[in-house]
PDB file of C-alpha atoms in Angstrom:
ATOM      1  CA  UNK A   1      50.170 -46.923 -17.177  1.00 70.00           C
ATOM      2  CA  UNK A   2      52.835 -46.330 -14.554  1.00 83.00           C
ATOM      3  CA  UNK A   3      53.822 -49.411 -12.586  1.00 94.00           C
ATOM      4  CA  UNK A   4      53.364 -49.920  -8.873  1.00 97.00           C
ATOM      5  CA  UNK A   5      56.655 -51.043  -7.358  1.00 98.00           C
ATOM      6  CA  UNK A   6      57.433 -52.819 -10.614  1.00 96.00           C
ATOM      7  CA  UNK A   7      53.977 -54.357 -11.055  1.00 96.00           C
ATOM      8  CA  UNK A   8      52.030 -53.296 -14.119  1.00 95.00           C
ATOM      9  CA  UNK A   9      48.326 -53.709 -13.485  1.00 95.00           C
ATOM     10  CA  UNK A  10      45.791 -54.826 -16.068  1.00 94.00           C
ATOM     11  CA  UNK A  11      43.596 -51.843 -15.239  1.00 95.00           C
ATOM     12  CA  UNK A  12      43.253 -48.946 -12.821  1.00 97.00           C
ATOM     13  CA  UNK A  13      40.604 -50.385 -10.509  1.00 97.00           C
ATOM     14  CA  UNK A  14      41.589 -51.242  -6.953  1.00 98.00           C
ATOM     15  CA  UNK A  15      38.561 -52.619  -5.148  1.00 98.00           C
ATOM     16  CA  UNK A  16      37.893 -53.046  -1.454  1.00 97.00           C
ATOM     17  CA  UNK A  17      36.437 -56.235  -0.017  1.00 97.00           C
ATOM     18  CA  UNK A  18      34.348 -54.849   2.868  1.00 96.00           C
ATOM     19  CA  UNK A  19      30.612 -54.296   3.356  1.00 96.00           C
ATOM     20  CA  UNK A  20      29.303 -56.588   0.583  1.00 97.00           C
ATOM     21  CA  UNK A  21      25.983 -58.314   1.229  1.00 97.00           C
ATOM     22  CA  UNK A  22      27.607 -61.751   0.842  1.00 96.00           C
ATOM     23  CA  UNK A  23      30.875 -63.432  -0.193  1.00 96.00           C
ATOM     24  CA  UNK A  24      29.211 -64.449  -3.456  1.00 97.00           C
ATOM     25  CA  UNK A  25      28.385 -60.842  -4.324  1.00 98.00           C
ATOM     26  CA  UNK A  26      31.951 -59.850  -3.520  1.00 97.00           C
ATOM     27  CA  UNK A  27      33.303 -62.492  -5.894  1.00 97.00           C
ATOM     28  CA  UNK A  28      30.826 -61.452  -8.589  1.00 98.00           C
ATOM     29  CA  UNK A  29      31.923 -57.810  -8.293  1.00 98.00           C
ATOM     30  CA  UNK A  30      35.543 -58.773  -8.861  1.00 98.00           C
ATOM     31  CA  UNK A  31      34.709 -61.137 -11.711  1.00 97.00           C
ATOM     32  CA  UNK A  32      32.547 -58.618 -13.524  1.00 97.00           C
ATOM     33  CA  UNK A  33      34.888 -55.659 -13.078  1.00 97.00           C
ATOM     34  CA  UNK A  34      38.202 -57.409 -13.570  1.00 96.00           C
ATOM     35  CA  UNK A  35      39.616 -55.320 -10.717  1.00 97.00           C
ATOM     36  CA  UNK A  36      43.368 -55.737 -10.539  1.00 94.00           C
ATOM     37  CA  UNK A  37      43.841 -55.282  -6.806  1.00 97.00           C
ATOM     38  CA  UNK A  38      41.859 -56.306  -3.723  1.00 98.00           C
ATOM     39  CA  UNK A  39      42.329 -54.428  -0.479  1.00 98.00           C
ATOM     40  CA  UNK A  40      42.074 -56.496   2.693  1.00 97.00           C
ATOM     41  CA  UNK A  41      42.571 -56.073   6.412  1.00 97.00           C
ATOM     42  CA  UNK A  42      43.390 -57.948   9.624  1.00 96.00           C
ATOM     43  CA  UNK A  43      41.058 -58.408  12.542  1.00 94.00           C
ATOM     44  CA  UNK A  44      40.848 -60.555  15.635  1.00 95.00           C
ATOM     45  CA  UNK A  45      40.248 -64.216  14.842  1.00 94.00           C
ATOM     46  CA  UNK A  46      38.148 -66.607  16.898  1.00 92.00           C
ATOM     47  CA  UNK A  47      39.592 -70.054  17.454  1.00 87.00           C
ATOM     48  CA  UNK A  48      36.049 -71.403  17.377  1.00 88.00           C
ATOM     49  CA  UNK A  49      34.642 -70.219  14.040  1.00 88.00           C
ATOM     50  CA  UNK A  50      37.924 -69.224  12.299  1.00 90.00           C
ATOM     51  CA  UNK A  51      36.033 -66.874   9.954  1.00 91.00           C
ATOM     52  CA  UNK A  52      39.215 -65.355   8.608  1.00 93.00           C
ATOM     53  CA  UNK A  53      40.325 -68.649   7.106  1.00 93.00           C
ATOM     54  CA  UNK A  54      37.292 -68.870   4.814  1.00 93.00           C
ATOM     55  CA  UNK A  55      37.731 -65.250   3.810  1.00 95.00           C
ATOM     56  CA  UNK A  56      41.367 -65.859   2.919  1.00 95.00           C
ATOM     57  CA  UNK A  57      40.378 -68.748   0.627  1.00 95.00           C
ATOM     58  CA  UNK A  58      37.845 -66.475  -1.033  1.00 96.00           C
ATOM     59  CA  UNK A  59      40.486 -63.817  -1.678  1.00 96.00           C
ATOM     60  CA  UNK A  60      43.005 -66.318  -3.013  1.00 95.00           C
ATOM     61  CA  UNK A  61      40.403 -67.548  -5.495  1.00 96.00           C
ATOM     62  CA  UNK A  62      40.043 -64.021  -6.930  1.00 96.00           C
ATOM     63  CA  UNK A  63      43.572 -64.304  -8.305  1.00 95.00           C
ATOM     64  CA  UNK A  64      44.345 -60.590  -7.964  1.00 97.00           C
ATOM     65  CA  UNK A  65      47.044 -58.549  -6.268  1.00 97.00           C
ATOM     66  CA  UNK A  66      46.364 -58.269  -2.543  1.00 97.00           C
ATOM     67  CA  UNK A  67      46.882 -54.918  -0.838  1.00 98.00           C
ATOM     68  CA  UNK A  68      46.565 -55.200   2.962  1.00 98.00           C
ATOM     69  CA  UNK A  69      45.696 -52.060   4.882  1.00 97.00           C
ATOM     70  CA  UNK A  70      46.344 -50.685   8.349  1.00 96.00           C
ATOM     71  CA  UNK A  71      42.806 -49.351   8.647  1.00 94.00           C
ATOM     72  CA  UNK A  72      41.793 -48.105  12.055  1.00 92.00           C
ATOM     73  CA  UNK A  73      45.337 -47.444  13.223  1.00 95.00           C
ATOM     74  CA  UNK A  74      45.812 -44.116  14.998  1.00 96.00           C
ATOM     75  CA  UNK A  75      49.475 -44.283  15.966  1.00 97.00           C
ATOM     76  CA  UNK A  76      52.764 -45.008  14.236  1.00 97.00           C
ATOM     77  CA  UNK A  77      53.453 -48.008  16.484  1.00 97.00           C
ATOM     78  CA  UNK A  78      50.026 -49.501  15.854  1.00 96.00           C
ATOM     79  CA  UNK A  79      50.337 -49.057  12.089  1.00 97.00           C
ATOM     80  CA  UNK A  80      53.869 -50.453  11.938  1.00 98.00           C
ATOM     81  CA  UNK A  81      52.961 -53.508  14.032  1.00 97.00           C
ATOM     82  CA  UNK A  82      49.854 -54.129  11.928  1.00 97.00           C
ATOM     83  CA  UNK A  83      51.941 -53.871   8.757  1.00 98.00           C
ATOM     84  CA  UNK A  84      54.340 -56.515  10.032  1.00 98.00           C
ATOM     85  CA  UNK A  85      51.463 -58.825  10.889  1.00 97.00           C
ATOM     86  CA  UNK A  86      49.897 -58.243   7.464  1.00 97.00           C
ATOM     87  CA  UNK A  87      53.158 -58.993   5.659  1.00 98.00           C
ATOM     88  CA  UNK A  88      53.384 -62.353   7.352  1.00 97.00           C
ATOM     89  CA  UNK A  89      49.754 -63.341   6.812  1.00 96.00           C
ATOM     90  CA  UNK A  90      49.319 -62.124   3.247  1.00 97.00           C
ATOM     91  CA  UNK A  91      52.831 -62.812   2.042  1.00 96.00           C
ATOM     92  CA  UNK A  92      53.271 -59.429   0.343  1.00 97.00           C
ATOM     93  CA  UNK A  93      55.515 -56.425   0.878  1.00 98.00           C
ATOM     94  CA  UNK A  94      52.685 -54.131  -0.258  1.00 98.00           C
ATOM     95  CA  UNK A  95      50.966 -52.186   2.505  1.00 98.00           C
ATOM     96  CA  UNK A  96      48.245 -49.564   2.264  1.00 98.00           C
ATOM     97  CA  UNK A  97      49.409 -47.368   5.088  1.00 98.00           C
ATOM     98  CA  UNK A  98      46.694 -45.576   7.031  1.00 97.00           C
ATOM     99  CA  UNK A  99      47.426 -43.543  10.139  1.00 98.00           C
ATOM    100  CA  UNK A 100      44.144 -41.879  11.016  1.00 97.00           C
ATOM    101  CA  UNK A 101      44.325 -38.492  12.679  1.00 96.00           C
ATOM    102  CA  UNK A 102      40.772 -37.221  12.907  1.00 93.00           C
ATOM    103  CA  UNK A 103      37.582 -39.127  13.639  1.00 92.00           C
ATOM    104  CA  UNK A 104      34.939 -37.126  11.792  1.00 92.00           C
ATOM    105  CA  UNK A 105      36.733 -37.027   8.467  1.00 92.00           C
ATOM    106  CA  UNK A 106      39.100 -39.994   8.925  1.00 93.00           C
ATOM    107  CA  UNK A 107      41.739 -37.595   7.645  1.00 95.00           C
ATOM    108  CA  UNK A 108      45.248 -39.055   7.769  1.00 96.00           C
ATOM    109  CA  UNK A 109      47.685 -37.953  10.454  1.00 97.00           C
ATOM    110  CA  UNK A 110      50.269 -36.948   7.885  1.00 97.00           C
ATOM    111  CA  UNK A 111      53.035 -36.478  10.460  1.00 98.00           C
ATOM    112  CA  UNK A 112      52.610 -40.018  11.757  1.00 98.00           C
ATOM    113  CA  UNK A 113      52.155 -41.219   8.193  1.00 98.00           C
ATOM    114  CA  UNK A 114      55.550 -39.930   7.066  1.00 98.00           C
ATOM    115  CA  UNK A 115      57.263 -41.429  10.119  1.00 98.00           C
ATOM    116  CA  UNK A 116      55.577 -44.817   9.691  1.00 98.00           C
ATOM    117  CA  UNK A 117      56.330 -44.802   5.952  1.00 98.00           C
ATOM    118  CA  UNK A 118      60.026 -44.266   6.641  1.00 98.00           C
ATOM    119  CA  UNK A 119      60.157 -47.055   9.235  1.00 98.00           C
ATOM    120  CA  UNK A 120      58.362 -49.512   6.994  1.00 98.00           C
ATOM    121  CA  UNK A 121      60.320 -48.626   3.846  1.00 98.00           C
ATOM    122  CA  UNK A 122      63.583 -49.176   5.703  1.00 98.00           C
ATOM    123  CA  UNK A 123      62.222 -52.563   6.721  1.00 98.00           C
ATOM    124  CA  UNK A 124      61.574 -53.591   3.108  1.00 98.00           C
ATOM    125  CA  UNK A 125      57.904 -52.721   2.754  1.00 98.00           C
ATOM    126  CA  UNK A 126      56.456 -51.199  -0.408  1.00 98.00           C
ATOM    127  CA  UNK A 127      54.237 -48.509   1.013  1.00 98.00           C
ATOM    128  CA  UNK A 128      51.014 -47.163  -0.515  1.00 98.00           C
ATOM    129  CA  UNK A 129      50.350 -44.174   1.779  1.00 98.00           C
ATOM    130  CA  UNK A 130      46.802 -42.909   2.233  1.00 98.00           C
ATOM    131  CA  UNK A 131      47.465 -39.183   2.273  1.00 98.00           C
ATOM    132  CA  UNK A 132      45.997 -35.811   1.367  1.00 97.00           C
ATOM    133  CA  UNK A 133      46.730 -33.740  -1.745  1.00 97.00           C
ATOM    134  CA  UNK A 134      49.247 -31.641   0.228  1.00 98.00           C
ATOM    135  CA  UNK A 135      52.361 -31.299  -1.939  1.00 98.00           C
ATOM    136  CA  UNK A 136      54.740 -30.815   0.981  1.00 98.00           C
ATOM    137  CA  UNK A 137      53.540 -33.992   2.644  1.00 98.00           C
ATOM    138  CA  UNK A 138      53.744 -35.801  -0.685  1.00 98.00           C
ATOM    139  CA  UNK A 139      57.349 -34.738  -1.097  1.00 98.00           C
ATOM    140  CA  UNK A 140      58.202 -35.938   2.408  1.00 98.00           C
ATOM    141  CA  UNK A 141      56.557 -39.305   1.705  1.00 98.00           C
ATOM    142  CA  UNK A 142      58.637 -39.700  -1.430  1.00 98.00           C
ATOM    143  CA  UNK A 143      61.781 -38.795   0.501  1.00 98.00           C
ATOM    144  CA  UNK A 144      60.780 -41.399   3.101  1.00 98.00           C
ATOM    145  CA  UNK A 145      60.922 -44.003   0.348  1.00 98.00           C
ATOM    146  CA  UNK A 146      57.376 -44.223  -0.970  1.00 98.00           C
ATOM    147  CA  UNK A 147      57.162 -44.833  -4.714  1.00 98.00           C
ATOM    148  CA  UNK A 148      53.370 -44.489  -4.879  1.00 98.00           C
ATOM    149  CA  UNK A 149      51.064 -41.841  -3.417  1.00 98.00           C
ATOM    150  CA  UNK A 150      47.375 -42.244  -2.642  1.00 98.00           C
ATOM    151  CA  UNK A 151      45.659 -38.899  -2.025  1.00 98.00           C
ATOM    152  CA  UNK A 152      42.070 -38.906  -0.868  1.00 97.00           C
ATOM    153  CA  UNK A 153      39.286 -37.732  -3.150  1.00 97.00           C
ATOM    154  CA  UNK A 154      36.997 -37.018  -0.189  1.00 96.00           C
ATOM    155  CA  UNK A 155      36.510 -38.496   3.297  1.00 95.00           C
ATOM    156  CA  UNK A 156      36.340 -42.294   3.394  1.00 94.00           C
ATOM    157  CA  UNK A 157      32.870 -43.610   2.702  1.00 91.00           C
ATOM    158  CA  UNK A 158      31.423 -40.174   1.900  1.00 94.00           C
ATOM    159  CA  UNK A 159      30.891 -40.742  -1.818  1.00 95.00           C
ATOM    160  CA  UNK A 160      31.452 -37.054  -2.530  1.00 96.00           C
ATOM    161  CA  UNK A 161      33.951 -37.558  -5.328  1.00 97.00           C
ATOM    162  CA  UNK A 162      36.933 -35.272  -5.905  1.00 98.00           C
ATOM    163  CA  UNK A 163      36.655 -32.488  -3.335  1.00 97.00           C
ATOM    164  CA  UNK A 164      39.713 -30.552  -4.442  1.00 97.00           C
ATOM    165  CA  UNK A 165      40.207 -30.912  -8.174  1.00 97.00           C
ATOM    166  CA  UNK A 166      42.681 -28.059  -8.257  1.00 97.00           C
ATOM    167  CA  UNK A 167      44.837 -29.689  -5.573  1.00 97.00           C
ATOM    168  CA  UNK A 168      44.754 -33.059  -7.278  1.00 98.00           C
ATOM    169  CA  UNK A 169      45.597 -31.553 -10.662  1.00 97.00           C
ATOM    170  CA  UNK A 170      48.515 -29.714  -9.064  1.00 97.00           C
ATOM    171  CA  UNK A 171      49.710 -32.954  -7.508  1.00 98.00           C
ATOM    172  CA  UNK A 172      49.603 -34.735 -10.868  1.00 97.00           C
ATOM    173  CA  UNK A 173      51.554 -31.916 -12.495  1.00 97.00           C
ATOM    174  CA  UNK A 174      54.060 -31.670  -9.646  1.00 98.00           C
ATOM    175  CA  UNK A 175      54.938 -35.376  -9.612  1.00 98.00           C
ATOM    176  CA  UNK A 176      54.652 -36.425 -13.272  1.00 97.00           C
ATOM    177  CA  UNK A 177      56.547 -39.687 -12.816  1.00 96.00           C
ATOM    178  CA  UNK A 178      55.014 -40.898  -9.544  1.00 97.00           C
ATOM    179  CA  UNK A 179      52.159 -43.430  -9.699  1.00 98.00           C
ATOM    180  CA  UNK A 180      49.154 -41.702  -8.119  1.00 98.00           C
ATOM    181  CA  UNK A 181      46.003 -43.397  -6.881  1.00 98.00           C
ATOM    182  CA  UNK A 182      42.818 -41.669  -5.754  1.00 98.00           C
ATOM    183  CA  UNK A 183      41.872 -43.426  -2.545  1.00 96.00           C
ATOM    184  CA  UNK A 184      38.586 -42.791  -0.778  1.00 94.00           C
ATOM    185  CA  UNK A 185      35.529 -40.639  -1.264  1.00 96.00           C
ATOM    186  CA  UNK A 186      34.522 -41.963  -4.665  1.00 97.00           C
ATOM    187  CA  UNK A 187      30.761 -42.342  -5.042  1.00 97.00           C
ATOM    188  CA  UNK A 188      30.018 -42.630  -8.741  1.00 98.00           C
ATOM    189  CA  UNK A 189      31.730 -43.960 -11.854  1.00 98.00           C
ATOM    190  CA  UNK A 190      31.884 -40.389 -13.163  1.00 98.00           C
ATOM    191  CA  UNK A 191      34.114 -39.484 -10.192  1.00 98.00           C
ATOM    192  CA  UNK A 192      36.466 -42.290 -11.123  1.00 98.00           C
ATOM    193  CA  UNK A 193      36.465 -41.272 -14.777  1.00 98.00           C
ATOM    194  CA  UNK A 194      37.295 -37.710 -13.736  1.00 98.00           C
ATOM    195  CA  UNK A 195      40.241 -38.946 -11.670  1.00 98.00           C
ATOM    196  CA  UNK A 196      41.607 -40.886 -14.614  1.00 98.00           C
ATOM    197  CA  UNK A 197      41.030 -37.943 -16.971  1.00 97.00           C
ATOM    198  CA  UNK A 198      43.173 -35.864 -14.620  1.00 97.00           C
ATOM    199  CA  UNK A 199      45.952 -38.332 -15.280  1.00 97.00           C
ATOM    200  CA  UNK A 200      45.764 -40.463 -12.150  1.00 98.00           C
ATOM    201  CA  UNK A 201      46.898 -44.040 -12.532  1.00 98.00           C
ATOM    202  CA  UNK A 202      44.257 -45.861 -10.546  1.00 98.00           C
ATOM    203  CA  UNK A 203      41.261 -45.433  -8.284  1.00 98.00           C
ATOM    204  CA  UNK A 204      40.751 -47.284  -5.025  1.00 98.00           C
ATOM    205  CA  UNK A 205      37.179 -47.607  -3.838  1.00 97.00           C
ATOM    206  CA  UNK A 206      34.968 -49.877  -1.803  1.00 97.00           C
ATOM    207  CA  UNK A 207      31.705 -48.517  -0.438  1.00 96.00           C
ATOM    208  CA  UNK A 208      30.412 -47.157  -3.745  1.00 97.00           C
ATOM    209  CA  UNK A 209      30.384 -50.697  -5.112  1.00 98.00           C
ATOM    210  CA  UNK A 210      29.639 -52.723  -1.978  1.00 97.00           C
ATOM    211  CA  UNK A 211      26.656 -50.612  -0.918  1.00 97.00           C
ATOM    212  CA  UNK A 212      25.131 -50.241  -4.388  1.00 97.00           C
ATOM    213  CA  UNK A 213      21.833 -52.019  -4.990  1.00 97.00           C
ATOM    214  CA  UNK A 214      23.615 -54.246  -7.502  1.00 98.00           C
ATOM    215  CA  UNK A 215      27.297 -54.311  -6.520  1.00 98.00           C
ATOM    216  CA  UNK A 216      28.462 -56.450  -9.430  1.00 98.00           C
ATOM    217  CA  UNK A 217      26.824 -54.168 -11.994  1.00 98.00           C
ATOM    218  CA  UNK A 218      28.256 -51.113 -10.243  1.00 98.00           C
ATOM    219  CA  UNK A 219      31.714 -52.691 -10.233  1.00 98.00           C
ATOM    220  CA  UNK A 220      31.472 -53.138 -13.981  1.00 98.00           C
ATOM    221  CA  UNK A 221      30.299 -49.542 -14.338  1.00 98.00           C
ATOM    222  CA  UNK A 222      33.379 -48.361 -12.439  1.00 98.00           C
ATOM    223  CA  UNK A 223      35.691 -50.515 -14.533  1.00 98.00           C
ATOM    224  CA  UNK A 224      34.160 -49.083 -17.709  1.00 98.00           C
ATOM    225  CA  UNK A 225      34.425 -45.502 -16.425  1.00 98.00           C
ATOM    226  CA  UNK A 226      38.044 -45.998 -15.422  1.00 98.00           C
ATOM    227  CA  UNK A 227      38.817 -47.398 -18.852  1.00 97.00           C
ATOM    228  CA  UNK A 228      37.096 -44.421 -20.492  1.00 98.00           C
ATOM    229  CA  UNK A 229      38.936 -41.956 -18.282  1.00 98.00           C
ATOM    230  CA  UNK A 230      42.258 -43.591 -19.009  1.00 97.00           C
ATOM    231  CA  UNK A 231      41.613 -43.548 -22.759  1.00 97.00           C
ATOM    232  CA  UNK A 232      40.674 -39.882 -22.532  1.00 97.00           C
ATOM    233  CA  UNK A 233      43.812 -38.994 -20.600  1.00 96.00           C
ATOM    234  CA  UNK A 234      45.964 -40.872 -23.108  1.00 96.00           C
ATOM    235  CA  UNK A 235      44.173 -39.065 -25.944  1.00 97.00           C
ATOM    236  CA  UNK A 236      45.306 -35.641 -24.619  1.00 95.00           C
ATOM    237  CA  UNK A 237      42.069 -33.752 -23.832  1.00 93.00           C
ATOM    238  CA  UNK A 238      41.528 -30.271 -25.221  1.00 93.00           C
ATOM    239  CA  UNK A 239      42.080 -27.398 -22.801  1.00 91.00           C
ATOM    240  CA  UNK A 240      38.901 -25.664 -21.594  1.00 90.00           C
ATOM    241  CA  UNK A 241      38.267 -22.042 -22.613  1.00 93.00           C
ATOM    242  CA  UNK A 242      35.934 -19.356 -21.390  1.00 94.00           C
ATOM    243  CA  UNK A 243      34.359 -18.207 -24.667  1.00 94.00           C
ATOM    244  CA  UNK A 244      32.672 -20.072 -27.501  1.00 93.00           C
ATOM    245  CA  UNK A 245      34.609 -21.238 -30.532  1.00 90.00           C
ATOM    246  CA  UNK A 246      32.520 -22.392 -33.516  1.00 88.00           C
ATOM    247  CA  UNK A 247      33.202 -25.984 -34.433  1.00 90.00           C
ATOM    248  CA  UNK A 248      31.663 -25.690 -37.918  1.00 90.00           C
ATOM    249  CA  UNK A 249      33.956 -23.842 -40.371  1.00 88.00           C
ATOM    250  CA  UNK A 250      32.644 -20.434 -41.470  1.00 84.00           C
ATOM    251  CA  UNK A 251      34.606 -20.388 -44.725  1.00 89.00           C
ATOM    252  CA  UNK A 252      32.269 -21.056 -47.611  1.00 89.00           C
ATOM    253  CA  UNK A 253      29.152 -20.176 -45.669  1.00 89.00           C
ATOM    254  CA  UNK A 254      26.411 -18.844 -47.960  1.00 91.00           C
ATOM    255  CA  UNK A 255      25.421 -15.185 -47.814  1.00 89.00           C
ATOM    256  CA  UNK A 256      21.670 -15.360 -47.256  1.00 91.00           C
ATOM    257  CA  UNK A 257      20.763 -11.920 -45.828  1.00 88.00           C
TER     258      UNK A 257
ATOM    259  CA  UNK B   1      47.929 -68.310  34.639  1.00 93.00           C
ATOM    260  CA  UNK B   2      45.807 -65.338  33.674  1.00 96.00           C
ATOM    261  CA  UNK B   3      46.112 -64.029  30.123  1.00 96.00           C
ATOM    262  CA  UNK B   4      44.194 -61.779  27.767  1.00 97.00           C
ATOM    263  CA  UNK B   5      43.407 -63.287  24.372  1.00 97.00           C
ATOM    264  CA  UNK B   6      41.997 -60.846  21.832  1.00 97.00           C
ATOM    265  CA  UNK B   7      40.765 -58.672  24.651  1.00 96.00           C
ATOM    266  CA  UNK B   8      39.029 -61.438  26.638  1.00 96.00           C
ATOM    267  CA  UNK B   9      40.330 -62.875  29.919  1.00 97.00           C
ATOM    268  CA  UNK B  10      41.615 -66.434  29.745  1.00 95.00           C
ATOM    269  CA  UNK B  11      43.115 -69.026  32.082  1.00 96.00           C
ATOM    270  CA  UNK B  12      45.705 -71.196  30.389  1.00 95.00           C
ATOM    271  CA  UNK B  13      48.557 -73.530  31.293  1.00 93.00           C
ATOM    272  CA  UNK B  14      50.292 -72.912  27.960  1.00 95.00           C
ATOM    273  CA  UNK B  15      53.863 -71.806  28.509  1.00 95.00           C
ATOM    274  CA  UNK B  16      54.590 -70.734  24.933  1.00 97.00           C
ATOM    275  CA  UNK B  17      52.671 -68.775  22.332  1.00 97.00           C
ATOM    276  CA  UNK B  18      52.612 -71.786  20.002  1.00 97.00           C
ATOM    277  CA  UNK B  19      51.103 -73.996  22.719  1.00 97.00           C
ATOM    278  CA  UNK B  20      48.425 -71.396  23.447  1.00 97.00           C
ATOM    279  CA  UNK B  21      47.451 -71.157  19.777  1.00 96.00           C
ATOM    280  CA  UNK B  22      47.149 -74.928  19.529  1.00 95.00           C
ATOM    281  CA  UNK B  23      45.068 -75.150  22.711  1.00 95.00           C
ATOM    282  CA  UNK B  24      42.708 -72.360  21.643  1.00 95.00           C
ATOM    283  CA  UNK B  25      41.823 -73.761  18.234  1.00 94.00           C
ATOM    284  CA  UNK B  26      44.232 -71.873  15.987  1.00 94.00           C
ATOM    285  CA  UNK B  27      46.278 -74.900  14.938  1.00 91.00           C
ATOM    286  CA  UNK B  28      47.235 -74.607  11.283  1.00 91.00           C
ATOM    287  CA  UNK B  29      45.331 -71.334  10.894  1.00 93.00           C
ATOM    288  CA  UNK B  30      46.531 -68.385   8.813  1.00 94.00           C
ATOM    289  CA  UNK B  31      47.039 -65.908  11.644  1.00 96.00           C
ATOM    290  CA  UNK B  32      49.517 -63.302  12.824  1.00 97.00           C
ATOM    291  CA  UNK B  33      50.332 -62.798  16.479  1.00 97.00           C
ATOM    292  CA  UNK B  34      51.385 -60.054  18.848  1.00 97.00           C
ATOM    293  CA  UNK B  35      52.178 -60.188  22.551  1.00 97.00           C
ATOM    294  CA  UNK B  36      51.854 -57.048  24.643  1.00 97.00           C
ATOM    295  CA  UNK B  37      51.648 -54.952  21.497  1.00 95.00           C
ATOM    296  CA  UNK B  38      54.741 -56.366  19.807  1.00 96.00           C
ATOM    297  CA  UNK B  39      54.644 -58.547  16.699  1.00 97.00           C
ATOM    298  CA  UNK B  40      55.796 -62.136  17.220  1.00 98.00           C
ATOM    299  CA  UNK B  41      56.647 -63.846  13.914  1.00 98.00           C
ATOM    300  CA  UNK B  42      55.366 -67.368  13.330  1.00 97.00           C
ATOM    301  CA  UNK B  43      58.916 -68.696  13.417  1.00 97.00           C
ATOM    302  CA  UNK B  44      59.348 -67.486  17.011  1.00 97.00           C
ATOM    303  CA  UNK B  45      56.034 -68.654  18.491  1.00 97.00           C
ATOM    304  CA  UNK B  46      57.377 -71.999  19.720  1.00 97.00           C
ATOM    305  CA  UNK B  47      60.079 -70.309  21.756  1.00 97.00           C
ATOM    306  CA  UNK B  48      58.133 -67.245  22.848  1.00 97.00           C
ATOM    307  CA  UNK B  49      57.358 -67.717  26.576  1.00 97.00           C
ATOM    308  CA  UNK B  50      54.094 -66.536  28.078  1.00 97.00           C
ATOM    309  CA  UNK B  51      53.881 -64.859  31.447  1.00 96.00           C
ATOM    310  CA  UNK B  52      50.923 -64.150  33.673  1.00 96.00           C
ATOM    311  CA  UNK B  53      49.210 -60.960  32.598  1.00 96.00           C
ATOM    312  CA  UNK B  54      50.360 -61.141  28.979  1.00 97.00           C
ATOM    313  CA  UNK B  55      48.000 -59.735  26.369  1.00 97.00           C
ATOM    314  CA  UNK B  56      47.918 -61.752  23.144  1.00 97.00           C
ATOM    315  CA  UNK B  57      46.438 -60.678  19.835  1.00 97.00           C
ATOM    316  CA  UNK B  58      45.644 -63.243  17.130  1.00 97.00           C
ATOM    317  CA  UNK B  59      44.677 -61.653  13.825  1.00 96.00           C
ATOM    318  CA  UNK B  60      43.464 -63.165  10.563  1.00 96.00           C
ATOM    319  CA  UNK B  61      42.519 -61.943   7.081  1.00 96.00           C
ATOM    320  CA  UNK B  62      39.370 -59.876   7.078  1.00 95.00           C
ATOM    321  CA  UNK B  63      37.402 -57.659   4.711  1.00 96.00           C
ATOM    322  CA  UNK B  64      38.935 -54.236   4.206  1.00 94.00           C
ATOM    323  CA  UNK B  65      38.765 -51.128   2.051  1.00 93.00           C
TER     324      UNK B  65
END
């Protein structure tokens, strides 16, 4: 597996921490899946109930890599400021950079994304940009200093899987040495397995696990699918073909007419 | 003086960001701060003056995807 800014992960599952029915279920999902990375966010804290402090203790107890996001940011300034605040609170240079450009699809504003990525990289951040499968944008992100790319599979929270397999396959082929993560739109373990079979290095998902009837079991299902997909990619899958090819040898077949 | 703390109006006599955090129950908490949209690192809170009309954001770890 390719490394992420020098960190080699135990597996290709990056799991979000939002929308679980309870903190206990969240912890169970991480324990059962062995997810290597937890994505987290920053929100306003109340001096009265200090809810964020308990959540932080919960995350620390997971003993995984923490990937803070800039979710909900719509401008470069907002995303850059949020990244600085996240670096101080979480004590990591990693940042999942989101600059949202469109409300219905939560599609990234790729122009703002490239600008924010350059600013943050120059300031020492290790940027994980939430982007599309657009190769030109990907190239600009790499030139801005990103060493990882995170194209969407489908709109965030949609569960549709890989909407543009051709585009994602082209991206994998175009940037053979760049760690690539499918981020967003994953609904089923089979989607995650497909991403890994295409040669992606990891899958980042949240809702598909958190909103399942049994999140911990679903987390394990995703971990298993990702492992299977990775094994398949490493095993060099056969190319598809249009016409049948008999798998049983015809040589030596009896003449029975 | 009049301030905005996480979007809510607030009257406070605190003259620095650090004093405001202490007075509003954030003492020792894992938080990040911004004043008028600009990040203020923890190391600068004690010397960061507050002025009437300032808007302060206090953020903490939260669930995210």
